[in-house]
Amino acid sequence: MSGNTFGTIFRITTWGESHGSAVGVVVDGCPAGLALVAEDVQKELDRRRPGQSIASTQRKEEDKVEILSGIFEGKTTGTPISMIVWNKDADSSAYEALRNRPRPGHADYAYQMKYGLRDHRGGGRASARETVGRVAAGAIAKKLLKEAGIEVVAYVTELGGIKADIASSNLGELRAEAESNPVRCPDPTAAERMLERLDAVRHEGDSLGGIVAIVAKGVPVGLGEPVFDKLDADLAKALMSVGAVKAVEIGAGLESARMRGSEMNDPLVIQEKIIDFSSNNAGGILGGVSTGATIVCKIAVKPTPSIAKRQSTVDLVLREQTEIEIKGRHDPAIPPRIVPVAEAMVALVLADHLLRQRAARL
Amino acid sequence: MSGNTFGTIFRITTWGESHGSAVGVVVDGCPAGLALVAEDVQKELDRRRPGQSIASTQRKEEDKVEILSGIFEGKTTGTPISMIVWNKDADSSAYEALRNRPRPGHADYAYQMKYGLRDHRGGGRASARETVGRVAAGAIAKKLLKEAGIEVVAYVTELGGIKADIASSNLGELRAEAESNPVRCPDPTAAERMLERLDAVRHEGDSLGGIVAIVAKGVPVGLGEPVFDKLDADLAKALMSVGAVKAVEIGAGLESARMRGSEMNDPLVIQEKIIDFSSNNAGGILGGVSTGATIVCKIAVKPTPSIAKRQSTVDLVLREQTEIEIKGRHDPAIPPRIVPVAEAMVALVLADHLLRQRAARL
Amino acid sequence: MSGNTFGTIFRITTWGESHGSAVGVVVDGCPAGLALVAEDVQKELDRRRPGQSIASTQRKEEDKVEILSGIFEGKTTGTPISMIVWNKDADSSAYEALRNRPRPGHADYAYQMKYGLRDHRGGGRASARETVGRVAAGAIAKKLLKEAGIEVVAYVTELGGIKADIASSNLGELRAEAESNPVRCPDPTAAERMLERLDAVRHEGDSLGGIVAIVAKGVPVGLGEPVFDKLDADLAKALMSVGAVKAVEIGAGLESARMRGSEMNDPLVIQEKIIDFSSNNAGGILGGVSTGATIVCKIAVKPTPSIAKRQSTVDLVLREQTEIEIKGRHDPAIPPRIVPVAEAMVALVLADHLLRQRAARL
Amino acid sequence: MSGNTFGTIFRITTWGESHGSAVGVVVDGCPAGLALVAEDVQKELDRRRPGQSIASTQRKEEDKVEILSGIFEGKTTGTPISMIVWNKDADSSAYEALRNRPRPGHADYAYQMKYGLRDHRGGGRASARETVGRVAAGAIAKKLLKEAGIEVVAYVTELGGIKADIASSNLGELRAEAESNPVRCPDPTAAERMLERLDAVRHEGDSLGGIVAIVAKGVPVGLGEPVFDKLDADLAKALMSVGAVKAVEIGAGLESARMRGSEMNDPLVIQEKIIDFSSNNAGGILGGVSTGATIVCKIAVKPTPSIAKRQSTVDLVLREQTEIEIKGRHDPAIPPRIVPVAEAMVALVLADHLLRQRAARL
């Protein structure tokens, strides 16, 4: 049973390979009546697209989205929204050398053994190009959330061991600052150091990992469906399903393991007749249900596995030890580019649970 | 749309509240022909049950499981397996004071707002008692996995800031050592220090968090369903859905954010004609698919939110600031008791994906 | 992948075998706040229970339901509602002779081959006893529908070739008349003739089939989810999933194949500013979506396969031709007893789609 | 919660409107390694396409399929197969008059009320054009079934009250004879009379209904997942989800209501050591599980609702009674064109259950 569908009510199905004709997504379950134009989606895809900066690969991908169904006179109709992005003609010849030699840190070996065959060109289905569908669908989820007063912003908080010092908790500011530099870190000083380190590591033919934070404001209390489809559980799945993510934290995350109950528990307070919490170690979720406080997630992103350095691997046909060098330009770090993808995944989960909550009470 | 069902082919539905008549689970999709007796399930429930040690609460719960369906002449029949554990008559009077005063760090407030009403007695559905169903179902998953040569073991690696030094990678040894002390830590020296710290913190009316590792051996290459139902994504959801878990790591986890690609990538090697990896930073999963290497997950568990110390909260009816003291005996730390639950969740995911993989190839 | 769960938002999972310890159902997704007591469920189970009349078997089943979870202070809490009905100690010895000799018209042979083993006692999971869970869950669905002004009534319209002449379209009257005789036919004259024919056929050791109509009033326009989860498609599945059903019709059903478009199409009319249809060949559903008109379904129910007459079959172990005689008292016709089951299935579909529709519009 | 996905393991998601840019389908869960080229799909789409005969509309639709993903070097890869068929530029002006005047017998009114808005051009999502995705996906299911020795054939058995007399039970013959005439009826004499009647009714500006049989041979014993996802239940849903279908019968179907148990029950027999049934009233399914006998379904198809005759309806904006005349060429009967769609739906169900059965036994 394959797994290319995500969500229960707001539900997406993605398809497409890196060097196939196109990639795309079908969004089923978006309520009728939402104003939507291609530009809403395009602007998110543009954020995902590799740019010209040092932090990301120089490859040119235009990624122009076409909406093929589900919209009538500028509004969603409640029927499936199919979106497609054509792939540019790719030169797959460089990948021929990798056909039988799985790249370390990549899905190559596992896919080959799982399916008995695979499209090795550009990583096939396991390529990061697959996230086009996530981001396109996430753009619609974001529009839906915006109608409900919910906003999601992600940014880089650590790269190659350099930690950002982030003062603001204003989403607009965070977004603006993060998007103003190529590493998408809202701390400009740290961002500069990150860029220097990236530059250095790239010259060594190596790569760096980092940490991305995703925060959501305006989420009403009550989203999340215990005991398995808890909001944090679905967020964890959504984020861990993105390539290169190796850890997901909610609120205090790993640090909570070192706290005492009296520190960790967020006291409830009343401020101007409104119930609130005086701290947010929970990251806006208790018992798997949103509390009304800001949702805070973090993901640990491993260093780019495609590195220029020579690496050991095996030849699957000859069944002998061998080496590979991965040609081509690859991002020396994934976190900056994962930012819009992580936002999309969180938006998809929130949109789905927003609709799910409609059935929770009589 | 509620969320009390987990899994796709090997699928469980749990039910029951802490102070209701019973808790239970229906397992649908267990293949016919598996030898199964109540004792297989009981022994896992016994591991879950609070014991007499300092590390866990003194409450007496017998937790005797009855299998009500799906077994005939000692074997599963392919029909749903319904299991029930009756609750002992509980004294709910202590919870009356908490009816309108949500406990910090608990689901109380979020549930009340989500549903408009809640069973506040003993935490209701949000109680850790809910995990009885998970552990019972996990016991069946483990039997199924054992037939396929797969074993899952969990243990505490850190408690209250004390880190264990774990040398062995032999699952039998790890299990034996972990189960030999009340904190379920396979490092006896660390275990002793953890117990001391637990004792101290309990006297202060406070609690501790910690970290639990779950490892699975014998998992064949090929499990996991890209791009959303990746093995790591489903493990993240499964583990994050357990109460008190605030972070999930796979393989190198958070540390991968600080590694270089050349360190992180696990080289493929051939040893005696068998393909293997010379390191396991991936934690046995690449591209969301198992590689044949040991699966390694870690979870961060927050400190027990029920603490004796006086805490601030609000009265939901009076809508004013107030305080509560949580009576009764509560575990000063959750990690030792979460061990069998975490094992169960990982076993459920692996059993499901083992069956899902049967449809992956012609 | 097993199939013991039905519905998407209002979702039920049934379990249990005929001669096992109990049968039951878990209802997940019932909104919080619905007033519910065991008596609401019991009264439907009492309608399902075999009575003393000639039309049904004389076996005594008490079928006392216990609600084990999901209710607090008389209201649903939004958490799973688990219900159980204990089986009376059954004498399975009569079934021993059937262990290797599949009964014609029963699931015996197919189950044995599907699973490689089966619980042959009393039909095991394939017994009509399985419908206890459907009826219990349906009782809750009916309460939910009642809050929304929707009512579902079923009755026998044909038995053993005798057709009823049904004048009334008032659900209360239909229900009252149908429940006043053992064949559950609202035409008293026809009912009498049906009973005579049943009596005759029983003495011959044979059985009869019939037709049951299910009508639902008050269903709002807009329920049903094209293009696969159309309301009629889900009704067809729900009803065909009940044992002994061999055909499902919506509205004019089979007759529509012999009509002209100008006869079949129901004209839309305005009556006192309200849009309505001047006929109802569509049976209240167009394009898979309810139109606001009365929903009308019919099911064809085959004659009871358990007959006293000697029948040919095979011995699965000896692999030779043989004969069987089925002992015990069996209903000579299923339609009267299927009435509450059919109502339950239609109610479950309507409740699910009522909740699904909540997500259809912004 | 929308309903544009069908199947559990072999799972399809269709999208697209009649006058939108394209229609398409994503097939997820097709096992890797199946030989597949566009021509396999195209030949089924060609059967679906309206032709030049009297029995079908004269509209010209080319319906050229493109496979966009999931195939590599002529074989399926286990990843989603996305297929698209572009719509020809359609003139939607004729539909402008119908924007606020729902056509009797069509989904117009129900959709408008369900979603609050609708794409009225050419019927939008509710158009028969939606079946392109079903047929394309069904073509892949058929290839998968063929590998397992299963074949599905559909044909018209009744049209406008004229019943065919069908002697052969050989699928190859039935297929060849049915495809040799425009009404797809394997009885040439009846086919001729059907054509005459169609011609007559068309001149009256009216339309006819009919009955289509779908038979499947080679289905192994054991497919179907009790108690809800029974094979017959899933077939009923699949077939009833096709527009214009008003009844689904399995085996003896409606007739079983008039049979006695001794007639209806199919005796098991041994023939050359092989277990078989000496009759097939069950239609190859008992207890919801295939028996190894031929699967036999029938569907009743209502007369085409788009007729030239003037019809009463209402104006939704003016809220007053009005009339419409539906312009354009419409098939005077749907059964001939529904044949490939019905085959596709049955093939999809069988492919899904073939894969589901892989998890039924240890």
mmCIF file of C-alpha atoms in Angstrom, chain C residues 96-318:
data_model
loop_
_atom_site.group_PDB
_atom_site.id
_atom_site.type_symbol
_atom_site.label_atom_id
_atom_site.label_comp_id
_atom_site.label_asym_id
_atom_site.label_seq_id
_atom_site.Cartn_x
_atom_site.Cartn_y
_atom_site.Cartn_z
ATOM 1 C CA GLU C 96 -18.745 -30.152 14.452
ATOM 2 C CA ALA C 97 -20.232 -32.108 11.568
ATOM 3 C CA LEU C 98 -19.917 -28.995 9.405
ATOM 4 C CA ARG C 99 -16.274 -28.283 10.195
ATOM 5 C CA ASN C 100 -14.995 -29.709 6.930
ATOM 6 C CA ARG C 101 -18.250 -29.647 4.980
ATOM 7 C CA PRO C 102 -19.094 -26.162 3.785
ATOM 8 C CA ARG C 103 -22.779 -25.304 3.817
ATOM 9 C CA PRO C 104 -24.082 -24.269 0.376
ATOM 10 C CA GLY C 105 -25.042 -20.607 0.255
ATOM 11 C CA HIS C 106 -22.814 -19.815 3.236
ATOM 12 C CA ALA C 107 -19.364 -18.249 3.552
ATOM 13 C CA ASP C 108 -17.805 -21.477 4.877
ATOM 14 C CA TYR C 109 -15.816 -22.545 1.831
ATOM 15 C CA ALA C 110 -14.697 -19.042 0.877
ATOM 16 C CA TYR C 111 -13.508 -18.237 4.418
ATOM 17 C CA GLN C 112 -11.643 -21.512 4.731
ATOM 18 C CA MET C 113 -9.767 -20.853 1.516
ATOM 19 C CA LYS C 114 -9.204 -17.185 2.246
ATOM 20 C CA TYR C 115 -7.715 -17.553 5.696
ATOM 21 C CA GLY C 116 -6.503 -21.163 5.680
ATOM 22 C CA LEU C 117 -8.510 -21.770 8.846
ATOM 23 C CA ARG C 118 -11.807 -20.617 10.288
ATOM 24 C CA ASP C 119 -13.994 -20.640 13.354
ATOM 25 C CA HIS C 120 -16.768 -22.863 12.006
ATOM 26 C CA ARG C 121 -18.906 -22.689 15.137
ATOM 27 C CA GLY C 122 -22.198 -21.023 14.354
ATOM 28 C CA GLY C 123 -20.751 -19.466 11.220
ATOM 29 C CA GLY C 124 -18.059 -17.674 13.210
ATOM 30 C CA ARG C 125 -17.503 -14.138 12.023
ATOM 31 C CA ALA C 126 -19.772 -14.702 8.990
ATOM 32 C CA SER C 127 -22.791 -15.278 11.220
ATOM 33 C CA ALA C 128 -25.712 -12.868 11.216
ATOM 34 C CA ARG C 129 -24.760 -12.317 14.845
ATOM 35 C CA GLU C 130 -22.152 -9.929 13.480
ATOM 36 C CA THR C 131 -24.966 -7.449 12.817
ATOM 37 C CA VAL C 132 -25.326 -6.747 16.551
ATOM 38 C CA GLY C 133 -22.475 -4.263 16.213
ATOM 39 C CA ARG C 134 -24.078 -2.625 13.191
ATOM 40 C CA VAL C 135 -27.416 -2.193 14.926
ATOM 41 C CA ALA C 136 -25.849 -0.866 18.125
ATOM 42 C CA ALA C 137 -23.806 1.700 16.230
ATOM 43 C CA GLY C 138 -26.761 2.516 14.035
ATOM 44 C CA ALA C 139 -28.777 3.387 17.134
ATOM 45 C CA ILE C 140 -26.296 6.141 17.923
ATOM 46 C CA ALA C 141 -26.324 7.321 14.319
ATOM 47 C CA LYS C 142 -30.104 7.514 14.516
ATOM 48 C CA LYS C 143 -29.941 9.706 17.600
ATOM 49 C CA LEU C 144 -27.542 12.007 15.822
ATOM 50 C CA LEU C 145 -29.790 12.121 12.762
ATOM 51 C CA LYS C 146 -32.823 12.824 14.883
ATOM 52 C CA GLU C 147 -31.136 15.972 16.185
ATOM 53 C CA ALA C 148 -30.841 17.011 12.535
ATOM 54 C CA GLY C 149 -34.470 16.154 11.789
ATOM 55 C CA ILE C 150 -33.708 12.992 9.811
ATOM 56 C CA GLU C 151 -35.598 9.738 10.244
ATOM 57 C CA VAL C 152 -34.987 6.317 8.701
ATOM 58 C CA VAL C 153 -37.582 3.547 8.429
ATOM 59 C CA ALA C 154 -37.381 0.129 6.777
ATOM 60 C CA TYR C 155 -40.039 -2.497 6.102
ATOM 61 C CA VAL C 156 -40.727 -5.600 4.049
ATOM 62 C CA THR C 157 -42.387 -4.939 0.682
ATOM 63 C CA GLU C 158 -42.240 -8.421 -0.775
ATOM 64 C CA LEU C 159 -41.796 -11.899 0.679
ATOM 65 C CA GLY C 160 -41.799 -15.216 -1.145
ATOM 66 C CA GLY C 161 -43.227 -13.471 -4.197
ATOM 67 C CA ILE C 162 -46.088 -11.789 -2.326
ATOM 68 C CA LYS C 163 -46.030 -8.076 -2.915
ATOM 69 C CA ALA C 164 -47.313 -5.568 -0.423
ATOM 70 C CA ASP C 165 -49.546 -2.709 -1.430
ATOM 71 C CA ILE C 166 -48.268 0.248 0.494
ATOM 72 C CA ALA C 167 -50.324 3.404 0.442
ATOM 73 C CA SER C 168 -48.863 5.555 3.173
ATOM 74 C CA SER C 169 -45.724 7.608 2.866
ATOM 75 C CA ASN C 170 -45.836 8.705 6.482
ATOM 76 C CA LEU C 171 -42.836 7.239 8.238
ATOM 77 C CA GLY C 172 -44.509 7.032 11.622
ATOM 78 C CA GLU C 173 -47.432 5.084 10.189
ATOM 79 C CA LEU C 174 -45.211 2.820 8.129
ATOM 80 C CA ARG C 175 -43.068 2.060 11.128
ATOM 81 C CA ALA C 176 -46.077 1.380 13.369
ATOM 82 C CA GLU C 177 -47.774 -0.896 10.865
ATOM 83 C CA ALA C 178 -44.623 -2.762 9.966
ATOM 84 C CA GLU C 179 -43.706 -3.403 13.582
ATOM 85 C CA SER C 180 -47.213 -4.672 14.334
ATOM 86 C CA ASN C 181 -46.739 -7.986 12.525
ATOM 87 C CA PRO C 182 -43.978 -10.588 12.547
ATOM 88 C CA VAL C 183 -43.034 -10.123 8.907
ATOM 89 C CA ARG C 184 -42.650 -6.381 9.319
ATOM 90 C CA CYS C 185 -44.819 -5.595 6.332
ATOM 91 C CA PRO C 186 -46.982 -2.456 6.564
ATOM 92 C CA ASP C 187 -49.701 -4.034 4.399
ATOM 93 C CA PRO C 188 -51.651 -6.231 6.878
ATOM 94 C CA THR C 189 -53.340 -8.317 4.181
ATOM 95 C CA ALA C 190 -50.115 -9.094 2.446
ATOM 96 C CA ALA C 191 -48.486 -9.732 5.805
ATOM 97 C CA GLU C 192 -51.014 -12.428 6.566
ATOM 98 C CA ARG C 193 -50.414 -14.154 3.255
ATOM 99 C CA MET C 194 -46.655 -13.920 3.749
ATOM 100 C CA LEU C 195 -46.957 -15.620 7.098
ATOM 101 C CA GLU C 196 -48.986 -18.434 5.595
ATOM 102 C CA ARG C 197 -46.438 -18.965 2.885
ATOM 103 C CA LEU C 198 -43.616 -18.925 5.413
ATOM 104 C CA ASP C 199 -45.389 -21.536 7.441
ATOM 105 C CA ALA C 200 -45.799 -23.748 4.420
ATOM 106 C CA VAL C 201 -42.237 -23.435 3.214
ATOM 107 C CA ARG C 202 -40.848 -24.116 6.633
ATOM 108 C CA HIS C 203 -42.676 -27.376 6.793
ATOM 109 C CA GLU C 204 -41.043 -28.299 3.531
ATOM 110 C CA GLY C 205 -37.647 -27.626 5.077
ATOM 111 C CA ASP C 206 -37.116 -24.754 2.709
ATOM 112 C CA SER C 207 -36.899 -20.955 2.863
ATOM 113 C CA LEU C 208 -37.993 -17.747 1.111
ATOM 114 C CA GLY C 209 -36.425 -14.487 -0.020
ATOM 115 C CA GLY C 210 -37.909 -11.017 -0.199
ATOM 116 C CA ILE C 211 -37.479 -7.326 -0.643
ATOM 117 C CA VAL C 212 -36.987 -4.627 1.967
ATOM 118 C CA ALA C 213 -37.459 -0.902 1.396
ATOM 119 C CA ILE C 214 -35.573 1.711 3.382
ATOM 120 C CA VAL C 215 -36.707 5.325 3.290
ATOM 121 C CA ALA C 216 -35.199 8.387 4.914
ATOM 122 C CA LYS C 217 -36.941 11.714 5.354
ATOM 123 C CA GLY C 218 -35.547 15.054 6.351
ATOM 124 C CA VAL C 219 -32.218 14.521 4.640
ATOM 125 C CA PRO C 220 -30.980 17.982 3.641
ATOM 126 C CA VAL C 221 -29.889 18.707 0.100
ATOM 127 C CA GLY C 222 -26.124 18.370 -0.337
ATOM 128 C CA LEU C 223 -25.067 15.091 1.301
ATOM 129 C CA GLY C 224 -22.765 12.815 -0.689
ATOM 130 C CA GLU C 225 -19.191 13.228 -1.909
ATOM 131 C CA PRO C 226 -18.600 12.839 -5.648
ATOM 132 C CA VAL C 227 -17.220 11.162 -7.543
ATOM 133 C CA PHE C 228 -16.650 7.939 -5.596
ATOM 134 C CA ASP C 229 -18.177 8.512 -2.182
ATOM 135 C CA LYS C 230 -21.493 9.489 -3.678
ATOM 136 C CA LEU C 231 -24.397 9.046 -1.335
ATOM 137 C CA ASP C 232 -25.942 6.277 -3.437
ATOM 138 C CA ALA C 233 -22.568 4.552 -3.815
ATOM 139 C CA ASP C 234 -22.028 4.516 -0.066
ATOM 140 C CA LEU C 235 -25.590 3.334 0.531
ATOM 141 C CA ALA C 236 -25.069 0.544 -1.988
ATOM 142 C CA LYS C 237 -21.923 -0.577 -0.233
ATOM 143 C CA ALA C 238 -23.481 -0.321 3.209
ATOM 144 C CA LEU C 239 -26.493 -2.396 2.234
ATOM 145 C CA MET C 240 -24.671 -4.922 0.054
ATOM 146 C CA SER C 241 -22.288 -5.549 2.954
ATOM 147 C CA VAL C 242 -25.143 -7.080 4.929
ATOM 148 C CA GLY C 243 -25.291 -10.848 4.594
ATOM 149 C CA ALA C 244 -27.921 -12.267 2.147
ATOM 150 C CA VAL C 245 -28.380 -9.015 0.212
ATOM 151 C CA LYS C 246 -28.003 -9.636 -3.535
ATOM 152 C CA ALA C 247 -29.227 -6.374 -5.063
ATOM 153 C CA VAL C 248 -29.531 -2.724 -4.136
ATOM 154 C CA GLU C 249 -31.822 -0.278 -5.872
ATOM 155 C CA ILE C 250 -32.031 3.498 -5.517
ATOM 156 C CA GLY C 251 -35.313 5.227 -6.396
ATOM 157 C CA ALA C 252 -36.862 3.653 -9.482
ATOM 158 C CA GLY C 253 -33.962 1.208 -9.415
ATOM 159 C CA LEU C 254 -34.175 -1.627 -11.906
ATOM 160 C CA GLU C 255 -37.329 -0.145 -13.384
ATOM 161 C CA SER C 256 -35.389 2.896 -14.538
ATOM 162 C CA ALA C 257 -33.795 0.650 -17.176
ATOM 163 C CA ARG C 258 -37.198 0.388 -18.824
ATOM 164 C CA MET C 259 -38.230 4.025 -18.597
ATOM 165 C CA ARG C 260 -37.791 6.874 -21.013
ATOM 166 C CA GLY C 261 -35.901 9.987 -20.052
ATOM 167 C CA SER C 262 -39.073 12.032 -20.161
ATOM 168 C CA GLU C 263 -40.646 9.683 -17.603
ATOM 169 C CA MET C 264 -37.593 9.179 -15.415
ATOM 170 C CA ASN C 265 -36.489 12.794 -14.976
ATOM 171 C CA ASP C 266 -38.122 14.370 -11.926
ATOM 172 C CA PRO C 267 -39.174 17.927 -12.832
ATOM 173 C CA LEU C 268 -38.194 20.661 -10.402
ATOM 174 C CA VAL C 269 -41.069 22.730 -9.135
ATOM 175 C CA ILE C 270 -41.572 25.669 -6.813
ATOM 176 C CA GLN C 271 -44.219 25.239 -4.168
ATOM 177 C CA GLU C 272 -44.734 28.125 -1.808
ATOM 178 C CA LYS C 273 -41.272 29.445 -2.616
ATOM 179 C CA ILE C 274 -39.743 26.081 -1.794
ATOM 180 C CA ILE C 275 -37.945 24.105 -4.492
ATOM 181 C CA ASP C 276 -39.153 20.544 -4.758
ATOM 182 C CA PHE C 277 -39.554 17.720 -7.267
ATOM 183 C CA SER C 278 -42.911 16.662 -8.658
ATOM 184 C CA SER C 279 -41.880 12.991 -8.728
ATOM 185 C CA ASN C 280 -39.091 10.994 -7.077
ATOM 186 C CA ASN C 281 -37.719 8.427 -9.489
ATOM 187 C CA ALA C 282 -34.267 9.531 -8.461
ATOM 188 C CA GLY C 283 -34.915 8.307 -4.926
ATOM 189 C CA GLY C 284 -33.684 11.579 -3.489
ATOM 190 C CA ILE C 285 -30.198 11.447 -5.010
ATOM 191 C CA LEU C 286 -28.828 13.055 -8.194
ATOM 192 C CA GLY C 287 -25.185 13.008 -9.201
ATOM 193 C CA GLY C 288 -24.526 11.170 -5.965
ATOM 194 C CA VAL C 289 -25.768 14.059 -3.835
ATOM 195 C CA SER C 290 -29.006 14.231 -1.872
ATOM 196 C CA THR C 291 -31.633 16.531 -3.354
ATOM 197 C CA GLY C 292 -33.768 17.076 -0.280
ATOM 198 C CA ALA C 293 -36.384 14.598 -1.508
ATOM 199 C CA THR C 294 -37.056 11.349 0.353
ATOM 200 C CA ILE C 295 -34.214 8.856 0.032
ATOM 201 C CA VAL C 296 -35.576 5.529 -1.207
ATOM 202 C CA CYS C 297 -33.553 2.299 -1.342
ATOM 203 C CA LYS C 298 -34.583 -1.297 -1.846
ATOM 204 C CA ILE C 299 -32.655 -4.465 -1.215
ATOM 205 C CA ALA C 300 -33.246 -7.967 -2.523
ATOM 206 C CA VAL C 301 -32.660 -10.550 0.181
ATOM 207 C CA LYS C 302 -31.961 -14.122 -0.784
ATOM 208 C CA PRO C 303 -33.729 -17.037 0.924
ATOM 209 C CA THR C 304 -32.130 -18.274 4.134
ATOM 210 C CA PRO C 305 -29.319 -20.608 3.090
ATOM 211 C CA SER C 306 -29.647 -22.785 6.214
ATOM 212 C CA ILE C 307 -32.447 -25.162 5.247
ATOM 213 C CA ALA C 308 -33.483 -28.479 6.706
ATOM 214 C CA LYS C 309 -33.475 -30.196 3.319
ATOM 215 C CA ARG C 310 -30.575 -32.452 2.583
ATOM 216 C CA GLN C 311 -27.994 -30.736 0.390
ATOM 217 C CA SER C 312 -24.963 -31.715 -1.642
ATOM 218 C CA THR C 313 -21.560 -30.442 -0.646
ATOM 219 C CA VAL C 314 -17.973 -31.611 -0.438
ATOM 220 C CA ASP C 315 -15.711 -32.763 2.361
ATOM 221 C CA LEU C 316 -12.699 -30.451 2.288
ATOM 222 C CA VAL C 317 -10.398 -32.921 4.000
ATOM 223 C CA LEU C 318 -11.431 -36.104 2.261
#
